[in-house]
Coordinates of C-alpha atoms in Angstrom, one line a residue:
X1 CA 2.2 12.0 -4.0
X2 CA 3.8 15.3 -4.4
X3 CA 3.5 18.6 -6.4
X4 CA 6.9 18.9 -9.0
X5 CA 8.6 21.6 -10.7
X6 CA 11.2 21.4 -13.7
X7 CA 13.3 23.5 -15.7
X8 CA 12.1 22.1 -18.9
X9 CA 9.2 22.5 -20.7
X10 CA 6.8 20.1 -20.3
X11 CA 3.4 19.0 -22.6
X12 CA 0.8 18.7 -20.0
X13 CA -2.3 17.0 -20.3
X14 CA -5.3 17.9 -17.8
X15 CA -8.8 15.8 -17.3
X16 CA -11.5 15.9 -15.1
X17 CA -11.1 11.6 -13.4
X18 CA -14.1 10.1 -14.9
X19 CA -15.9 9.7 -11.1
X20 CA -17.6 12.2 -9.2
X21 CA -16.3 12.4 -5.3
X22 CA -13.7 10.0 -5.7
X23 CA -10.7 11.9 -5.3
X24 CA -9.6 10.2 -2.2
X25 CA -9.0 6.7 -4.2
X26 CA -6.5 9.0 -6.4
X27 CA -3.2 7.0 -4.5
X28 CA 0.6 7.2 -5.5
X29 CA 3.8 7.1 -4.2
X30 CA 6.4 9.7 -5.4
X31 CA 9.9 7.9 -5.4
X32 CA 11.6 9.7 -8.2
X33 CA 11.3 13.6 -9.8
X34 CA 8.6 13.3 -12.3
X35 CA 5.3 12.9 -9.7
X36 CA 1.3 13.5 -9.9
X37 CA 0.1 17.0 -9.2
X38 CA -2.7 16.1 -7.1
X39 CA -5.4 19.0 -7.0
X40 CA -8.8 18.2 -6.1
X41 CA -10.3 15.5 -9.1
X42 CA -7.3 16.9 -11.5
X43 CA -4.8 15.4 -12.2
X44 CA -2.0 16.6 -13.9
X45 CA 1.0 14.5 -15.2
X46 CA 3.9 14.7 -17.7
X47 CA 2.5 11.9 -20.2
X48 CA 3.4 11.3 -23.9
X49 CA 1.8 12.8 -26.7
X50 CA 0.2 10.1 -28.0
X51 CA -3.5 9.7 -25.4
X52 CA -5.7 7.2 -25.3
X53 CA -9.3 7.3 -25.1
X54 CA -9.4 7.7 -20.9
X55 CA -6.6 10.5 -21.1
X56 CA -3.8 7.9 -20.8
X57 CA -0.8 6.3 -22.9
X58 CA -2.4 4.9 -25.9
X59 CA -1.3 1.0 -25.1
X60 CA 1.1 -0.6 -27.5
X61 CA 1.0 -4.5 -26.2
X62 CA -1.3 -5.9 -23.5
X63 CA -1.3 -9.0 -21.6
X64 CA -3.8 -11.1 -19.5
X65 CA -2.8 -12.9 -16.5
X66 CA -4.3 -15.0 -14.0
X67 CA -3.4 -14.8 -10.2
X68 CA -5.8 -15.1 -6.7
X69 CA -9.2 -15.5 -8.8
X70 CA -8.7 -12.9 -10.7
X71 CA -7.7 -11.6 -14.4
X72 CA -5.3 -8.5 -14.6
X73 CA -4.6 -6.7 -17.8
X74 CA -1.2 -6.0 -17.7
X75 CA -1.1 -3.2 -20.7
X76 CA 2.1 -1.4 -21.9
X77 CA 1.7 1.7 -22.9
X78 CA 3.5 3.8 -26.5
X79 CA 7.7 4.0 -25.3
X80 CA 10.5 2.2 -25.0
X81 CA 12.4 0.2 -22.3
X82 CA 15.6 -1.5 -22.1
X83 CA 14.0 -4.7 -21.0
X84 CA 11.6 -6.7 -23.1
X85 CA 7.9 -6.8 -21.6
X86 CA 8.3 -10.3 -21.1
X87 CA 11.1 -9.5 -18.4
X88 CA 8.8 -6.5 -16.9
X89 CA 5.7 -9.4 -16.2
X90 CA 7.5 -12.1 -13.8
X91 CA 7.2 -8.3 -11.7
X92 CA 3.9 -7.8 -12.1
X93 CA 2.9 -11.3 -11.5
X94 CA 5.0 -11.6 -8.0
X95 CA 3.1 -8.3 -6.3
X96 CA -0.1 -10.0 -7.4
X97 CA 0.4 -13.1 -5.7
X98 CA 1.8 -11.6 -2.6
X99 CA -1.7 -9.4 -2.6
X100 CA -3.0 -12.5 -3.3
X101 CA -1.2 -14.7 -0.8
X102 CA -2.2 -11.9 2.0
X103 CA -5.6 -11.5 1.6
X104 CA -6.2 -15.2 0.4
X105 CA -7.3 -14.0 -2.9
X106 CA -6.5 -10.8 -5.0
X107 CA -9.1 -8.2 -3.9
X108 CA -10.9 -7.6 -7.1
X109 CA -12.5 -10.1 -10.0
X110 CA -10.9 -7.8 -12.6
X111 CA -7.6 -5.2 -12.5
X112 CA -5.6 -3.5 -15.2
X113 CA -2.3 -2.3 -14.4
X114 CA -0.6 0.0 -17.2
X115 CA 3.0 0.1 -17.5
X116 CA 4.1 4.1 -18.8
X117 CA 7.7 4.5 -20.0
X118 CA 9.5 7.2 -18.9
X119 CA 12.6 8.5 -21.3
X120 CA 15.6 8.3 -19.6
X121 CA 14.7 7.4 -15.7
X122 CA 15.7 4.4 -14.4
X123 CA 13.6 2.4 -11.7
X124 CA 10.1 2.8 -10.6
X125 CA 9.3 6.7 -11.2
X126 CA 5.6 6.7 -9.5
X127 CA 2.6 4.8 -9.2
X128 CA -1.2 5.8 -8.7
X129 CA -4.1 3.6 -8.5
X130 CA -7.8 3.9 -9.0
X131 CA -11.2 2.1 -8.4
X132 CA -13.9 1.5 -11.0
X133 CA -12.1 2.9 -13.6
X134 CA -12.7 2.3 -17.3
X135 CA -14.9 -0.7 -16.7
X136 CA -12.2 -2.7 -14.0
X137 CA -12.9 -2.6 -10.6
X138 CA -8.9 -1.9 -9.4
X139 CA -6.6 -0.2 -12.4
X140 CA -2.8 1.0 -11.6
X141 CA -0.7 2.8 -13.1
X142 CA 2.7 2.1 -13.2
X143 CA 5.6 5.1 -14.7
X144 CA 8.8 3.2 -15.4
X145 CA 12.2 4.4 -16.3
X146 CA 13.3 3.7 -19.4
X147 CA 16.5 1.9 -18.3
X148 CA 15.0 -0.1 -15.5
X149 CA 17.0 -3.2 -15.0
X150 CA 16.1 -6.9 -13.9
X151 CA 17.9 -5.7 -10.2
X152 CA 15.5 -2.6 -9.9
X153 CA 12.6 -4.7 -10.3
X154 CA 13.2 -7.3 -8.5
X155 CA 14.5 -5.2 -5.3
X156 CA 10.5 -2.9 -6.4
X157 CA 8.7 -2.2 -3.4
X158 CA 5.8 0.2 -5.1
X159 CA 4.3 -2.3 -7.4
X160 CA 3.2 -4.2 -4.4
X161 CA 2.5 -1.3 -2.2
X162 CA 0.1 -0.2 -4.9
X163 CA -2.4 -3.8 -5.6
X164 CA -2.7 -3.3 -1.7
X165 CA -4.9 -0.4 -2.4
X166 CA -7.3 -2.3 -4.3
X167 CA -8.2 -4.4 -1.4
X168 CA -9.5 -1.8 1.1
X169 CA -12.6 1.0 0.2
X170 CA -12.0 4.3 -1.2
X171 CA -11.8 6.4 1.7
X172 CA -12.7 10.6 2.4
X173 CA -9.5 12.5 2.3
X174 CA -9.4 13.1 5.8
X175 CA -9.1 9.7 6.0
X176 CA -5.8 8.9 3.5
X177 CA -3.4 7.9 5.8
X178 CA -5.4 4.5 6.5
X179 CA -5.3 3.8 3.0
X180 CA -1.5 5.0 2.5
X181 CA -0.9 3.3 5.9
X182 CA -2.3 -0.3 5.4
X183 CA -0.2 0.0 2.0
X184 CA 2.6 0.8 3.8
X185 CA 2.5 -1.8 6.9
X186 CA 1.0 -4.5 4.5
X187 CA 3.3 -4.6 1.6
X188 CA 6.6 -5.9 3.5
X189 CA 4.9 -8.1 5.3
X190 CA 3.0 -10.0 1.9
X191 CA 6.5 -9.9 0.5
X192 CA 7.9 -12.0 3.5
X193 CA 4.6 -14.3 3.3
X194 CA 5.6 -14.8 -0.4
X195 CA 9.1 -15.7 0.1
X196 CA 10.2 -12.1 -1.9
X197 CA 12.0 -11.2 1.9
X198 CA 13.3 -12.0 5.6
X199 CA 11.6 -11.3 8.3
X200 CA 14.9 -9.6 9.1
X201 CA 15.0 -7.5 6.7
X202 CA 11.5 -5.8 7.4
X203 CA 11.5 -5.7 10.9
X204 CA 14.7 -3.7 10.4
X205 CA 13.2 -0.9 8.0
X206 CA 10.0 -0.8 10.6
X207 CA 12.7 0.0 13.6
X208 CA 14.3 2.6 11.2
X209 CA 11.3 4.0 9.4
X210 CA 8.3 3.5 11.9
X211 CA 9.5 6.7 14.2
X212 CA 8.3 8.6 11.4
X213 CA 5.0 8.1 11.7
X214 CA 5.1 9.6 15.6
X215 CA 3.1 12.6 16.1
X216 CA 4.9 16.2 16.3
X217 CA 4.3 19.3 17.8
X218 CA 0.8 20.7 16.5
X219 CA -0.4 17.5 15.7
X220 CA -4.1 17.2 15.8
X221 CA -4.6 12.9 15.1
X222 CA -4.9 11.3 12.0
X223 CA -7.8 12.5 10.7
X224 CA -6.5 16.3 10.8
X225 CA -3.0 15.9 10.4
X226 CA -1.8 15.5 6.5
X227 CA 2.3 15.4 6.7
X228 CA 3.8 12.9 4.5
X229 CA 5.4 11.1 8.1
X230 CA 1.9 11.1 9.6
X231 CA -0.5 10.0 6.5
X232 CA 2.2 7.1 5.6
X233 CA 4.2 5.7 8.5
X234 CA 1.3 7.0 11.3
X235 CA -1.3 5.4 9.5
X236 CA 1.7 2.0 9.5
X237 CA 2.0 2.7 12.9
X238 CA -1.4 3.0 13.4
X239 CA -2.0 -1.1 11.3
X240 CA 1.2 -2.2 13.8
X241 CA -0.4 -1.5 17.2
X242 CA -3.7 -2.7 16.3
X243 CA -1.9 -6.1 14.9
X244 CA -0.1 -6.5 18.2
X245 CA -3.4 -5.6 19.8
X246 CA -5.9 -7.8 18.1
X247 CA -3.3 -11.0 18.5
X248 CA -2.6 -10.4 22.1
X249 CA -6.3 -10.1 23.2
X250 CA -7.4 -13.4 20.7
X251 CA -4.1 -15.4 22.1
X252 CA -2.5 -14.6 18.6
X253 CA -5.5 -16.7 17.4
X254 CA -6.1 -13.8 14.9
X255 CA -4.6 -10.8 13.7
X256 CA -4.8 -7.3 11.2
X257 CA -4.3 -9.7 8.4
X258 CA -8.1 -11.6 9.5
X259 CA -9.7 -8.6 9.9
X260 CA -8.6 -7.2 6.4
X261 CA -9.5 -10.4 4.9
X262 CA -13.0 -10.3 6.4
X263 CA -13.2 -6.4 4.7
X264 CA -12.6 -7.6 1.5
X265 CA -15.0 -10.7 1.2
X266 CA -17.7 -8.3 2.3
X267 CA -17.0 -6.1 -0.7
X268 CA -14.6 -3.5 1.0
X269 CA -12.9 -2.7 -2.3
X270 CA -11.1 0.1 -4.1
X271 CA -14.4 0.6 -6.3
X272 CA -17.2 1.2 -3.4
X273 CA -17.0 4.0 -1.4
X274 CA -17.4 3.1 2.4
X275 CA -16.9 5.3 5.5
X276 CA -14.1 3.9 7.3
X277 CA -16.0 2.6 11.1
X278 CA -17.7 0.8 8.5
X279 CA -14.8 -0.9 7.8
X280 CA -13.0 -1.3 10.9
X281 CA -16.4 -2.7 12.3
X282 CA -16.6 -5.3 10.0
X283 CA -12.8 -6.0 10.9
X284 CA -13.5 -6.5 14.6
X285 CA -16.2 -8.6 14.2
X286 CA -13.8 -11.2 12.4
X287 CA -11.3 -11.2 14.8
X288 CA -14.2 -10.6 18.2
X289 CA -12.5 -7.4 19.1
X290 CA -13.3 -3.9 19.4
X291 CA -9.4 -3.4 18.5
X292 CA -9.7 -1.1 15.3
X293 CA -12.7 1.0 16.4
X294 CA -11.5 1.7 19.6
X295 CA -8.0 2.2 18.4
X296 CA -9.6 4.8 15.5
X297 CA -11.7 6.5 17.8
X298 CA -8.8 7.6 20.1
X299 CA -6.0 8.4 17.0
X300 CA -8.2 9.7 14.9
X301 CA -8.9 13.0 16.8
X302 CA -5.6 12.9 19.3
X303 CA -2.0 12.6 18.7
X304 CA -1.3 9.4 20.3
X305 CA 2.6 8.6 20.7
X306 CA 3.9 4.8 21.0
X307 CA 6.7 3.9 23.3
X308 CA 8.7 2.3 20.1
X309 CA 11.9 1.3 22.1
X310 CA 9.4 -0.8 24.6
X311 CA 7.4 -2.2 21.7
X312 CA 10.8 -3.6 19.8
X313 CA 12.0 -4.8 23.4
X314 CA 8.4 -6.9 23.9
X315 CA 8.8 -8.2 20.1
X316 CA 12.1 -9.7 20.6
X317 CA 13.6 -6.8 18.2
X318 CA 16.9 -5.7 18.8
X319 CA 18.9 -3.1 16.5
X320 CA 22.2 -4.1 15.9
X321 CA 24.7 -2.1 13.5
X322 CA 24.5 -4.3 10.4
X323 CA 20.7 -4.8 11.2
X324 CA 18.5 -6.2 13.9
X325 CA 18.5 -9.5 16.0
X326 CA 15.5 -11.6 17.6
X327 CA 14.8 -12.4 21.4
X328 CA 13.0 -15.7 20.9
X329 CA 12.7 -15.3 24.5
X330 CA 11.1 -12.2 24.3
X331 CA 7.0 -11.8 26.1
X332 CA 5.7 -11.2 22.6
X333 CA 7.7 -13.2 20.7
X334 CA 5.6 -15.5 19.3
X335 CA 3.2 -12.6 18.1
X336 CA 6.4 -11.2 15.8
X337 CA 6.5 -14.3 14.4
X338 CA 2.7 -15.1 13.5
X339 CA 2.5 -11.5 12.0
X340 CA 4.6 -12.5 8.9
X341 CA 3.8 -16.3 9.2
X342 CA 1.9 -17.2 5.7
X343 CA -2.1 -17.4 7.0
X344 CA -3.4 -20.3 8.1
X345 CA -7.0 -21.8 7.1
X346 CA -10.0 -21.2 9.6
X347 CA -9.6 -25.0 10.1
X348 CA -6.2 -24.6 11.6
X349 CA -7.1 -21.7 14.1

């Protein structure tokens, strides 16, 4: 989430988020011009004229859908798009079931995603999710362009990224790169367990993308260092060592994805507020590891680098010009594979 300037004048519309001290679940990912202004509990977007009751987009047609347990209200807000809302839901509906299909149930009883037009933008402008807000548990909101086509969304990355932040606990700020990281590591990965994309093609953007998330100079750990490269891919890098970690000391028996799981059917949502050991704690117990705590306890405080290059060797990764190529043969192998393998029940571990 970024801060924005314009040439243009804009009509602004500034309120105080209806919850005291939860700042930290304000989420978002800027991909286009037009992002949040995140300062403290304000937030400050370019919205239409015409406000609803909460300070958002009065709604023009809603929706209910059923995926993972749950019901979503899929609400589109006052402005036109090219494509029909019954085009925009088959996009909604395939994030939820790969948060769904990841967690082995969508995260929350009850969600409301709201779909904002934006006049002449095309593709997913930005999106920003909150917990226990307005009466649902987990509610996104979505800012698409105008003249989105069927290609955009179904190539849309952010949708997904975002229903992943209702299945962990809102967080302090100090401690946004694990939500903005699990989103980040998580999203690709639910997509390949849904059928939405190869394992080839993630593995790829994680050789290309995951260096980003190394520590630079005057990096202080996690916890103290807020760069866009260290809160997004550090806190991914951060979810892919302690995957690797928790699989090779359980005999890739369990993995991240067991220990998130076991977060959210305690009640680690979006809407409760939970320190983070608490979190982790209950993550290790379902897999019998110390991996996340241990892991936390040494990042969170100290830059910790990861020898990429031998990480990618021991997965059986290797980058080739049009993309990357596996070493079945490889010591750790096996554990690339499991990590984008659909879950299996308890009764088949």
């Amino acid at each position: 989430m970024g801060k924005t300037t314009a040439s243009s004048i804009l009509i602004l519309f500034v309120w105080i988020l209806p919850f005291p001290g939860k700042s930290a679940a304000i989420r978002g990912v800027a991909t286009g011009s037009l992002a949040s202004i995140r300062f403290n509990q304000i937030d400050v977007l370019r919205v239409s004229p015409l406000i609803g009751a909460e300070g958002f987009p009065a709604v023009a047609s809603s929706q209910q859908i059923e995926i993972g347990g749950a019901t979503i209200q899929v609400d589109f807000a006052q402005g036109s798009l090219d494509l029909p809302s019954s085009a925009v839901l088959p996009w909604v509906q395939r994030a939820a079931k790969a948060v769904a299909g990841y967690y082995g149930r969508f995260p929350v009883p009850r969600a409301r995603i709201l779909i904002v037009p934006v006049a002449d933008e095309r593709g997913v402008v930005q999106g920003t999710t909150w917990g226990d807000m307005g009466g649902f548990p987990g509610f996104t909101r979505i800012r698409l362009g105008q003249h989105t086509t069927q290609d955009q969304l179904a190539s849309d990355w952010t949708m997904t990224h975002e229903l992943v932040h209702m299945a962990f606990p809102s967080l302090p700020d100090d401690q946004h790169w694990m939500e903005e990281g699990l989103a980040t590591y998580i999203e690709p990965i639910a997509r390949v367990q849904s059928g939405e994309l190869t394992t080839a093609q993630i593995w790829n953007d994680m050789v290309r993308d995951m260096p980003k998330g190394e520590p630079r100079n005057g990096d202080l750990g996690l916890d103290r260092t807020h760069t866009w490269g260290r809160t997004y891919w550090g806190g991914a890098l951060f979810c892919l060592t302690a995957d690797i970690a928790i699989r090779r000391q359980t005999n890739n028996r369990k993995g991240l994805q067991d220990a998130l799981r076991a977060i959210v059917n305690a009640g680690g949502t979006i809407d409760q507020n939970w320190s983070l050991l608490r979190s982790l704690e209950i993550g290790d117990r379902a897999t019998g590891t110390t991996v996340l705590t241990e892991l936390y306890k040494k990042w969170s405080g100290t830059p910790t680098e990861v020898d990429l290059n031998t990480t990618w060797a021991q997965l059986g990764i290797r980058a080739e010009e049009n993309g990357v190529e596996f070493d079945a043969n490889a010591p750790l192998a096996s554990i690339r594979e499991a990590i984008t393998l659909p879950e299996r029940s308890s009764s088949e571990k």
